[in-house]
Coordinates of C-alpha atoms in Angstrom, one line a residue:
M1 CA -1.8 17.3 -1.4
S2 CA 1.1 18.1 -3.5
S3 CA 2.9 21.5 -3.1
T4 CA 2.5 24.3 -5.7
S5 CA 5.7 26.3 -4.6
E6 CA 9.0 26.3 -6.4
P7 CA 11.2 23.4 -5.2
G8 CA 14.5 24.6 -3.5
P9 CA 17.9 23.7 -5.2
L10 CA 18.6 20.7 -3.1
Q11 CA 16.1 17.8 -2.7
L12 CA 16.3 14.5 -0.9
V13 CA 14.0 11.5 -1.5
V14 CA 14.5 9.0 1.0
G15 CA 13.0 5.5 1.4
D16 CA 12.5 2.2 -0.6
E17 CA 8.9 2.5 -1.6
E18 CA 9.5 2.9 -5.4
F19 CA 6.1 4.3 -6.3
L20 CA 6.2 7.0 -3.6
A21 CA 9.7 8.0 -4.6
E22 CA 8.7 8.2 -8.3
R23 CA 5.8 10.3 -7.5
A24 CA 7.9 12.6 -5.2
V25 CA 10.2 13.3 -8.2
S26 CA 7.5 13.7 -10.6
D27 CA 5.9 16.4 -8.2
L28 CA 9.4 18.3 -8.0
V29 CA 9.6 18.2 -11.8
R30 CA 6.0 19.5 -12.2
R31 CA 6.7 22.3 -9.8
A32 CA 9.9 23.4 -11.5
R33 CA 8.1 23.5 -14.9
Q34 CA 5.4 25.8 -13.4
R35 CA 8.2 28.3 -13.1
D36 CA 9.9 27.5 -16.3
P37 CA 7.9 25.1 -18.8
D38 CA 11.1 24.3 -20.6
T39 CA 12.8 22.8 -17.5
E40 CA 14.7 19.8 -18.7
L41 CA 14.8 16.5 -16.6
R42 CA 17.9 14.5 -16.5
R43 CA 18.1 11.2 -14.6
F44 CA 21.3 9.1 -13.7
R45 CA 22.0 6.2 -11.7
T46 CA 24.4 7.3 -9.0
S47 CA 26.9 4.5 -9.8
E48 CA 26.9 4.9 -13.5
V49 CA 27.8 8.5 -13.8
A50 CA 31.3 9.8 -13.5
P51 CA 31.9 12.7 -11.1
G52 CA 33.2 14.8 -13.9
E53 CA 30.2 14.2 -16.0
L54 CA 27.9 15.0 -13.1
A55 CA 29.8 18.4 -12.6
G56 CA 29.0 19.2 -16.3
H57 CA 25.3 18.5 -16.0
L58 CA 25.2 20.6 -12.8
S59 CA 26.9 23.5 -14.4
P60 CA 24.6 26.6 -15.4
S61 CA 24.2 27.0 -19.1
L62 CA 24.6 30.4 -20.9
F63 CA 20.9 30.7 -21.5
A64 CA 20.1 29.7 -17.8
E65 CA 17.6 27.0 -18.9
G66 CA 15.9 25.2 -16.0
R67 CA 17.0 21.8 -15.1
V68 CA 16.2 19.0 -12.7
I69 CA 19.0 16.5 -12.2
V70 CA 18.1 13.3 -10.6
L71 CA 20.6 11.0 -9.0
T72 CA 18.9 7.6 -8.2
H73 CA 20.4 5.0 -5.9
G74 CA 22.3 7.6 -4.0
Q75 CA 23.2 4.8 -1.5
D76 CA 25.6 3.5 -4.2
A77 CA 27.7 6.6 -4.3
N78 CA 31.5 5.9 -4.0
K79 CA 33.9 8.2 -2.3
D80 CA 34.6 10.3 -5.5
M81 CA 30.8 10.7 -6.2
T82 CA 30.1 11.7 -2.6
A83 CA 33.0 14.3 -2.7
A84 CA 31.6 15.8 -6.1
I85 CA 28.1 16.1 -4.5
A86 CA 29.6 17.6 -1.3
D87 CA 31.6 20.2 -3.5
Y88 CA 28.4 21.1 -5.3
V89 CA 25.9 21.6 -2.5
K90 CA 28.2 24.2 -1.1
A91 CA 27.0 26.6 -3.8
P92 CA 24.1 25.3 -5.8
A93 CA 23.6 26.8 -9.2
D94 CA 20.7 29.0 -9.9
G95 CA 17.8 27.3 -11.9
I96 CA 19.1 23.7 -11.2
V97 CA 17.5 21.4 -8.9
L98 CA 19.4 18.6 -7.6
V99 CA 17.4 15.5 -6.3
V100 CA 19.1 12.6 -4.7
Q101 CA 17.1 9.5 -4.2
H102 CA 18.4 7.3 -1.4
A103 CA 16.9 3.9 -0.1
G104 CA 17.7 4.9 3.5
G105 CA 19.5 2.9 5.9
A106 CA 23.4 2.8 6.8
K107 CA 24.7 2.2 3.3
G108 CA 25.7 5.4 1.7
K109 CA 24.9 7.4 4.8
A110 CA 27.4 10.0 4.0
V111 CA 25.5 11.2 1.1
L112 CA 22.3 11.5 3.4
D113 CA 24.3 13.4 6.0
L114 CA 25.9 16.0 3.5
M115 CA 22.6 16.6 1.7
R116 CA 20.7 17.3 5.1
K117 CA 23.6 19.4 6.5
A118 CA 23.4 21.5 3.4
G119 CA 19.7 22.1 4.1
A120 CA 18.1 19.8 1.4
H121 CA 14.4 19.5 1.6
T122 CA 13.6 15.9 2.5
V123 CA 10.6 13.8 1.3
T124 CA 10.3 10.3 3.2
C125 CA 9.0 7.4 1.1
N126 CA 9.3 4.4 3.4
R127 CA 8.0 1.0 2.2
I128 CA 4.2 0.4 3.3
T129 CA 4.0 -3.1 4.7
R130 CA 1.1 -3.0 7.3
A131 CA -2.6 -3.4 6.5
D132 CA -3.6 -0.3 8.2
E133 CA -0.9 1.8 6.4
R134 CA -2.2 0.6 3.2
S135 CA -5.8 1.8 4.3
D136 CA -4.4 5.1 5.3
F137 CA -2.7 5.3 1.9
V138 CA -5.9 4.5 0.0
R139 CA -7.9 7.0 2.2
D140 CA -5.3 9.7 1.5
E141 CA -5.5 8.8 -2.2
V142 CA -9.1 9.1 -2.4
R143 CA -8.9 12.6 -0.5
R144 CA -6.1 13.7 -2.9
H145 CA -8.6 13.3 -5.7
G146 CA -11.3 15.3 -3.9
G147 CA -13.3 12.2 -2.7
T148 CA -14.3 10.3 0.5
I149 CA -14.5 6.5 1.2
T150 CA -16.5 4.6 3.6
P151 CA -14.8 2.2 6.1
G152 CA -16.5 -0.8 4.3
A153 CA -15.6 0.4 0.8
L154 CA -12.0 0.8 2.0
A155 CA -11.7 -2.7 3.3
V156 CA -13.2 -4.2 0.2
L157 CA -10.8 -2.1 -2.0
V158 CA -7.7 -3.1 -0.3
E159 CA -8.7 -6.7 -0.3
A160 CA -9.7 -6.6 -3.9
V161 CA -6.7 -4.7 -5.3
G162 CA -3.9 -6.1 -3.0
S163 CA -0.8 -4.4 -1.7
D164 CA 0.6 -2.8 -4.9
L165 CA 0.5 1.0 -4.3
R166 CA 0.6 1.8 -8.0
E167 CA -2.6 -0.2 -8.5
L168 CA -4.3 1.1 -5.2
A169 CA -3.6 4.6 -6.3
A170 CA -5.1 4.1 -9.8
A171 CA -8.1 2.3 -8.4
A172 CA -8.8 5.1 -5.8
G173 CA -8.5 7.7 -8.6
Q174 CA -10.7 5.8 -10.9
L175 CA -13.3 5.3 -8.3
V176 CA -13.6 8.9 -7.3
A177 CA -13.9 9.9 -11.0
D178 CA -16.5 7.1 -11.6
T179 CA -18.8 7.7 -8.5
G180 CA -18.6 11.4 -8.3
G181 CA -16.7 11.6 -5.2
T182 CA -18.4 9.5 -2.7
V183 CA -16.9 6.0 -2.8
D184 CA -19.1 3.3 -0.9
E185 CA -18.9 -0.4 -0.7
T186 CA -21.3 -0.9 -3.6
G187 CA -19.3 1.2 -5.9
V188 CA -16.2 -0.7 -5.2
R189 CA -17.8 -4.1 -5.6
R190 CA -19.3 -2.8 -8.8
Y191 CA -16.1 -1.7 -10.3
H192 CA -13.9 -4.5 -8.9
R193 CA -16.6 -7.3 -9.0
G194 CA -14.3 -10.0 -10.4
R195 CA -11.5 -9.5 -7.8
A196 CA -13.4 -8.4 -4.8
E197 CA -16.1 -11.0 -5.0
S198 CA -13.7 -13.8 -5.6
S199 CA -11.2 -12.8 -2.9
G200 CA -10.4 -14.6 0.3
F201 CA -12.2 -11.8 2.2
A202 CA -15.3 -12.8 0.4
V203 CA -14.8 -16.6 1.0
A204 CA -14.2 -15.8 4.9
D205 CA -17.1 -13.6 5.1
A206 CA -19.5 -16.3 3.7
A207 CA -17.9 -19.0 5.7
V208 CA -18.2 -17.3 9.1
A209 CA -21.7 -16.3 8.4
G210 CA -22.4 -20.0 7.9
D211 CA -23.5 -19.5 4.2
R212 CA -22.2 -22.7 2.7
R213 CA -23.3 -22.1 -0.9
A214 CA -21.9 -18.6 -1.0
A215 CA -18.7 -19.6 0.6
M216 CA -18.0 -22.5 -1.8
E217 CA -19.1 -20.5 -4.9
A218 CA -16.6 -17.6 -3.8
L219 CA -13.8 -20.3 -3.2
R220 CA -14.3 -21.9 -6.6
W221 CA -14.2 -18.4 -8.4
A222 CA -11.1 -17.5 -6.3
L223 CA -9.3 -20.7 -7.4
V224 CA -10.4 -20.3 -11.0
L225 CA -9.1 -16.7 -11.2
G226 CA -5.7 -17.7 -9.5
V227 CA -6.1 -16.1 -6.1
P228 CA -3.1 -17.7 -4.1
H229 CA -4.1 -20.5 -1.8
V230 CA -2.2 -18.9 1.1
L231 CA -4.1 -15.6 0.9
I232 CA -7.4 -17.4 1.1
A233 CA -6.3 -19.5 4.2
D234 CA -5.0 -16.4 5.7
A235 CA -8.2 -14.5 5.3
L236 CA -10.2 -17.4 6.6
A237 CA -7.9 -17.6 9.6
D238 CA -8.0 -13.8 10.2
S239 CA -11.8 -13.8 10.2
V240 CA -12.1 -16.6 12.7
R241 CA -9.4 -15.1 15.0
T242 CA -11.2 -11.7 14.7
L243 CA -14.5 -13.3 15.9
A244 CA -12.5 -15.1 18.7
K245 CA -11.0 -11.8 20.0
V246 CA -13.9 -9.6 19.6
G247 CA -16.1 -12.3 21.2
S248 CA -13.9 -12.6 24.2
A249 CA -13.8 -8.8 24.7
G250 CA -17.5 -8.6 25.3
R251 CA -20.1 -6.2 24.0
G252 CA -18.2 -3.0 24.4
D253 CA -18.0 0.2 22.5
P254 CA -16.1 -0.5 19.3
N255 CA -14.3 2.8 19.4
R256 CA -13.1 2.0 22.8
L257 CA -12.1 -1.5 22.0
A258 CA -10.2 -0.5 18.9
G259 CA -7.0 0.3 20.7
E260 CA -7.2 -2.7 23.0
L261 CA -7.8 -5.2 20.2
G262 CA -5.6 -3.5 17.6
M263 CA -8.2 -3.2 14.8
P264 CA -10.5 -0.6 13.4
P265 CA -13.9 0.3 15.0
W266 CA -15.8 -0.9 11.8
K267 CA -14.2 -4.3 12.0
I268 CA -15.0 -4.8 15.6
R269 CA -18.6 -3.6 15.0
K270 CA -19.0 -6.1 12.1
A271 CA -17.5 -9.1 14.1
Q272 CA -19.9 -8.2 17.1
Q273 CA -22.8 -8.8 14.8
T274 CA -21.5 -12.3 13.6
V275 CA -20.0 -13.5 16.6
R276 CA -23.5 -13.5 18.5
Q277 CA -24.2 -16.6 16.4
W278 CA -21.2 -18.4 17.7
R279 CA -20.5 -20.3 20.9
P280 CA -17.0 -20.7 22.2
E281 CA -16.7 -24.3 21.5
Q282 CA -17.7 -23.7 18.0
L283 CA -15.1 -21.1 17.6
A284 CA -12.5 -23.6 18.8
V285 CA -13.3 -26.0 16.1
A286 CA -13.0 -23.2 13.5
I287 CA -9.8 -22.1 14.8
A288 CA -8.4 -25.7 14.7
A289 CA -9.6 -25.9 11.0
T290 CA -8.0 -22.7 10.0
A291 CA -4.6 -23.7 11.7
Q292 CA -4.6 -26.9 9.9
V293 CA -5.3 -25.4 6.4
N294 CA -2.6 -22.8 7.1
A295 CA -0.2 -25.7 7.3
D296 CA -1.8 -27.5 4.4
V297 CA -1.4 -24.8 1.7
K298 CA 2.2 -24.2 2.7
G299 CA 3.0 -27.8 1.6
V300 CA 1.5 -30.4 4.0
A301 CA -1.4 -31.2 1.8
A302 CA -0.9 -32.9 -1.5
D303 CA -3.9 -30.7 -3.0
A304 CA -4.1 -27.3 -1.6
G305 CA -7.4 -26.6 -3.3
Y306 CA -9.0 -29.5 -1.7
A307 CA -7.6 -28.6 1.7
L308 CA -9.3 -25.1 1.3
E309 CA -12.5 -26.7 0.5
R310 CA -12.4 -28.9 3.6
A311 CA -11.5 -26.0 5.8
V312 CA -14.3 -23.8 4.4
L313 CA -16.8 -26.6 5.0
A314 CA -15.3 -27.3 8.5
V315 CA -15.9 -23.5 9.5
V316 CA -19.4 -23.5 7.9
S317 CA -20.1 -26.7 9.8
A318 CA -18.9 -25.4 13.1
R319 CA -21.1 -22.2 12.7
S320 CA -24.3 -24.4 12.2
P321 CA -26.6 -24.7 15.0
R322 CA -26.5 -28.0 16.9

């Protein structure tokens, strides 16, 4: 949850996740305006403002109006700008909040060091790249809006919306509002039907279940709606690999196996139910088919769509009793 306290005079927003950085700055402005509704926001790109000009913006006015000064791309600060910031942080002006946004890393590290040494409050906004981090983000977003989300709904939502945090945040907020707070898989599929049901996730689920009709229908819709071939191939491969990993681990407790297999308990539980219908030799055939289509959609095959159809049918056929 965002803080309600008045922000300190020196703030540092570090990281290259643009959405989170924007939200952090917006939260600082909101908090400053709780104290003074007339607080003015001034935003500058560090490399495009002169040190003298910055000094003017950071000087207190005769009427002591509140001000939030945001310097974006702090990593681009030259020596003169770094020196100007260093001079200011020694004695920040009352009523003014200086926010420096910095991508992190070695470039422009002097600005990071001087802000930290001066006692700036730091918010970290690192880029979210892993699937489990996106899931955690969505879960936190739902909680931020006062709701809860089931594991199954979480998986479908992330698969349906994708990796863009802005879209995930908007979807989470909308679902909490529309469902009254409890977000389940039915609710996600209802509000994201076109995207969720035509995704690689749906294609893979139907294929490993041996449902030829559903798998081909989901695939055709996915292709019509422009879901990238690579994403469908990846989802198919991930589902088959998951079955192989869970099958080789035996029938243990999903919660215990989660750490060992590197996947959430709900995913293990779901795979345990499906893998009972598979024999090792059938999984070997499916694994070979998904490995081939992975190469096909990356340029080996002349027709990636046809290659996907062939792979889906191969997985369905491998699953069928002999």
